[in-house]
């Protein structure tokens, strides 16, 4: 005759086996972060015709190897393209480094990846700020937003693709 303890242990073992087989067992630890992440912030949620908004893009290396190469695009959202009265453009680009800001290039729907500068070591980030200029004769009461895709290559010969990543929308207000 089995003791109550043996029956409990047997039941626990069977339950554990079923959970493992059906992959319902709790994870041993927290989920791993993506090898690289891209995030956006703006310095203002609104502007007026003739105004500017700084759009900052931060690329973070969560992997254990250096990021050697980044390709990134930035395009207006579909809703933004449906407002032909909204007139805007990117007028400048700056890479934030420990030594301060340095100019970068590629401020349209182009390869923005080169703007992140040199290699991005594990655990570090690079921030690029684009200045969005709203034309003085732009329409009002519309939102301007963008989305981005990126591709990053690491020094261990792996790569990752991400996106779409959406920017916060900027509302163009009438004065």
Coordinates of C-alpha atoms in Angstrom, one line a residue:
X1 CA 0.0 0.0 0.0
X2 CA 1.3 3.5 -0.9
X3 CA 1.6 6.2 1.7
X4 CA -0.2 9.5 1.2
X5 CA 3.2 11.1 0.7
X6 CA 4.1 8.8 -2.2
X7 CA 0.7 9.4 -3.9
X8 CA 1.3 13.2 -3.7
X9 CA 4.8 13.0 -5.1
X10 CA 3.5 10.8 -7.9
X11 CA 0.7 13.2 -8.7
X12 CA 3.1 16.1 -8.6
X13 CA 5.5 14.3 -11.0
X14 CA 2.7 13.5 -13.4
X15 CA 1.4 17.1 -13.3
X16 CA 4.9 18.5 -13.9
X17 CA 5.4 16.2 -16.9
X18 CA 2.1 17.2 -18.4
X19 CA 2.9 20.9 -18.0
X20 CA 6.3 20.4 -19.6
X21 CA 4.9 18.5 -22.5
X22 CA 2.3 21.1 -23.2
X23 CA 4.7 23.9 -22.5
X24 CA 2.5 25.3 -19.7
X25 CA 5.2 25.3 -17.1
X26 CA 6.2 28.8 -15.8
X27 CA 9.3 30.3 -17.4
X28 CA 12.5 30.0 -15.4
X29 CA 13.2 33.7 -15.7
X30 CA 12.0 36.9 -17.3
X31 CA 11.9 37.0 -21.1
X32 CA 15.0 38.2 -22.9
X33 CA 14.9 41.7 -24.3
X34 CA 15.2 42.1 -28.0
X35 CA 18.9 42.3 -29.1
X36 CA 18.3 45.9 -30.2
X37 CA 15.5 48.3 -29.6
X38 CA 14.5 51.6 -31.2
X39 CA 12.4 54.2 -29.4
X40 CA 11.2 57.7 -30.2
X41 CA 10.5 60.8 -28.1
X42 CA 9.6 64.4 -29.0
X43 CA 10.3 67.6 -27.1
X44 CA 6.7 68.8 -27.7
X45 CA 3.4 67.2 -28.5
X46 CA 2.2 70.3 -30.4
X47 CA 3.5 73.1 -32.5
X48 CA 2.1 75.8 -34.8
X49 CA 2.8 76.6 -38.4
X50 CA 6.3 77.9 -38.7
X51 CA 7.3 76.0 -35.5
X52 CA 9.8 73.2 -34.9
X53 CA 9.7 69.9 -32.9
X54 CA 12.8 67.8 -32.1
X55 CA 12.2 64.1 -32.7
X56 CA 14.8 61.9 -30.9
X57 CA 15.5 58.3 -31.9
X58 CA 17.3 56.1 -29.5
X59 CA 18.9 52.8 -30.6
X60 CA 19.8 50.5 -27.6
X61 CA 22.1 47.5 -27.9
X62 CA 20.7 44.8 -25.5
X63 CA 22.9 42.1 -27.0
X64 CA 26.3 40.9 -25.7
X65 CA 28.1 41.9 -28.9
X66 CA 28.7 45.3 -30.5
X67 CA 26.3 46.7 -33.1
X68 CA 28.5 47.3 -36.2
X69 CA 25.9 48.3 -38.8
X70 CA 22.4 49.8 -38.7
X71 CA 20.0 50.5 -41.6
X72 CA 16.9 52.6 -40.6
X73 CA 14.1 54.2 -42.6
X74 CA 11.6 56.9 -41.5
X75 CA 8.4 57.5 -43.3
X76 CA 5.1 59.5 -42.6
X77 CA 2.2 57.4 -41.4
X78 CA -0.7 56.8 -43.7
X79 CA -2.9 59.4 -41.8
X80 CA -0.2 62.0 -42.2
X81 CA -0.1 61.4 -45.9
X82 CA -3.8 62.0 -46.2
X83 CA -3.5 65.6 -45.2
X84 CA -1.9 67.4 -48.2
X85 CA -2.3 70.7 -46.4
X86 CA 0.3 69.7 -43.7
X87 CA 3.7 70.9 -44.9
X88 CA 6.8 69.9 -43.0
X89 CA 10.3 68.6 -43.4
X90 CA 13.4 67.5 -41.5
X91 CA 15.9 70.4 -41.4
X92 CA 18.7 69.1 -39.2
X93 CA 20.2 66.1 -37.6
X94 CA 22.5 65.7 -34.6
X95 CA 24.0 62.6 -32.9
X96 CA 24.3 62.9 -29.1
X97 CA 27.7 61.6 -27.8
X98 CA 29.6 61.8 -24.6
X99 CA 31.5 64.8 -26.1
X100 CA 28.3 66.6 -27.1
X101 CA 26.2 66.7 -30.2
X102 CA 27.8 66.2 -33.7
X103 CA 26.0 66.7 -37.0
X104 CA 24.7 63.8 -39.0
X105 CA 23.1 63.3 -42.4
X106 CA 20.1 61.6 -44.0
X107 CA 17.1 63.5 -42.7
X108 CA 14.5 62.1 -45.1
X109 CA 13.2 58.6 -45.8
X110 CA 16.8 57.4 -46.2
X111 CA 19.4 55.3 -44.5
X112 CA 19.4 56.9 -41.1
X113 CA 21.4 54.1 -39.6
X114 CA 24.7 55.7 -40.4
X115 CA 23.7 58.6 -38.2
X116 CA 24.2 56.5 -35.1
X117 CA 28.0 56.9 -35.5
X118 CA 30.6 54.4 -34.4
X119 CA 30.0 51.0 -33.0
X120 CA 27.3 50.7 -30.3
X121 CA 28.8 48.5 -27.5
X122 CA 26.6 46.1 -25.5
X123 CA 24.3 47.8 -23.0
X124 CA 24.8 51.3 -24.6
X125 CA 22.5 53.6 -26.6
X126 CA 22.9 56.2 -29.3
X127 CA 20.4 59.0 -29.7
X128 CA 19.9 60.9 -33.0
X129 CA 17.7 64.0 -33.0
X130 CA 16.0 65.2 -36.1
X131 CA 14.4 68.7 -36.2
X132 CA 11.0 68.7 -37.8
X133 CA 10.1 72.1 -39.3
X134 CA 6.5 72.8 -39.9
X135 CA 6.0 75.3 -42.8
X136 CA 4.6 78.7 -42.0
X137 CA 1.8 78.1 -44.6
X138 CA 1.0 74.6 -43.3
X139 CA -2.6 73.5 -42.6
X140 CA -3.7 73.2 -38.9
X141 CA -5.5 70.8 -36.7
X142 CA -3.7 67.8 -38.1
X143 CA -1.3 65.2 -36.7
X144 CA 2.2 64.6 -38.1
X145 CA 3.5 61.1 -37.3
X146 CA 6.2 58.7 -38.7
X147 CA 7.1 55.1 -38.5
X148 CA 10.4 53.4 -38.8
X149 CA 11.9 50.0 -39.6
X150 CA 15.5 49.1 -38.7
X151 CA 18.0 46.4 -39.3
X152 CA 21.1 45.9 -37.1
X153 CA 24.2 43.7 -37.5
X154 CA 26.3 42.6 -34.6
X155 CA 30.0 41.7 -34.3
X156 CA 29.1 38.0 -33.8
X157 CA 27.6 37.9 -37.3
X158 CA 24.0 37.9 -36.2
X159 CA 21.4 40.4 -37.2
X160 CA 18.0 41.6 -36.1
X161 CA 15.1 43.4 -37.8
X162 CA 12.6 45.6 -36.0
X163 CA 9.6 47.7 -36.6
X164 CA 7.4 49.3 -37.3
X165 CA 8.2 51.6 -34.5
X166 CA 5.9 54.6 -34.4
X167 CA 6.9 58.2 -33.3
X168 CA 4.7 60.2 -31.0
X169 CA 2.3 62.3 -33.1
X170 CA 2.8 66.1 -33.2
X171 CA -0.4 68.1 -33.4
X172 CA -0.2 71.3 -35.6
X173 CA -2.4 73.9 -33.9
X174 CA -3.7 77.2 -35.3
X175 CA -2.5 80.2 -33.4

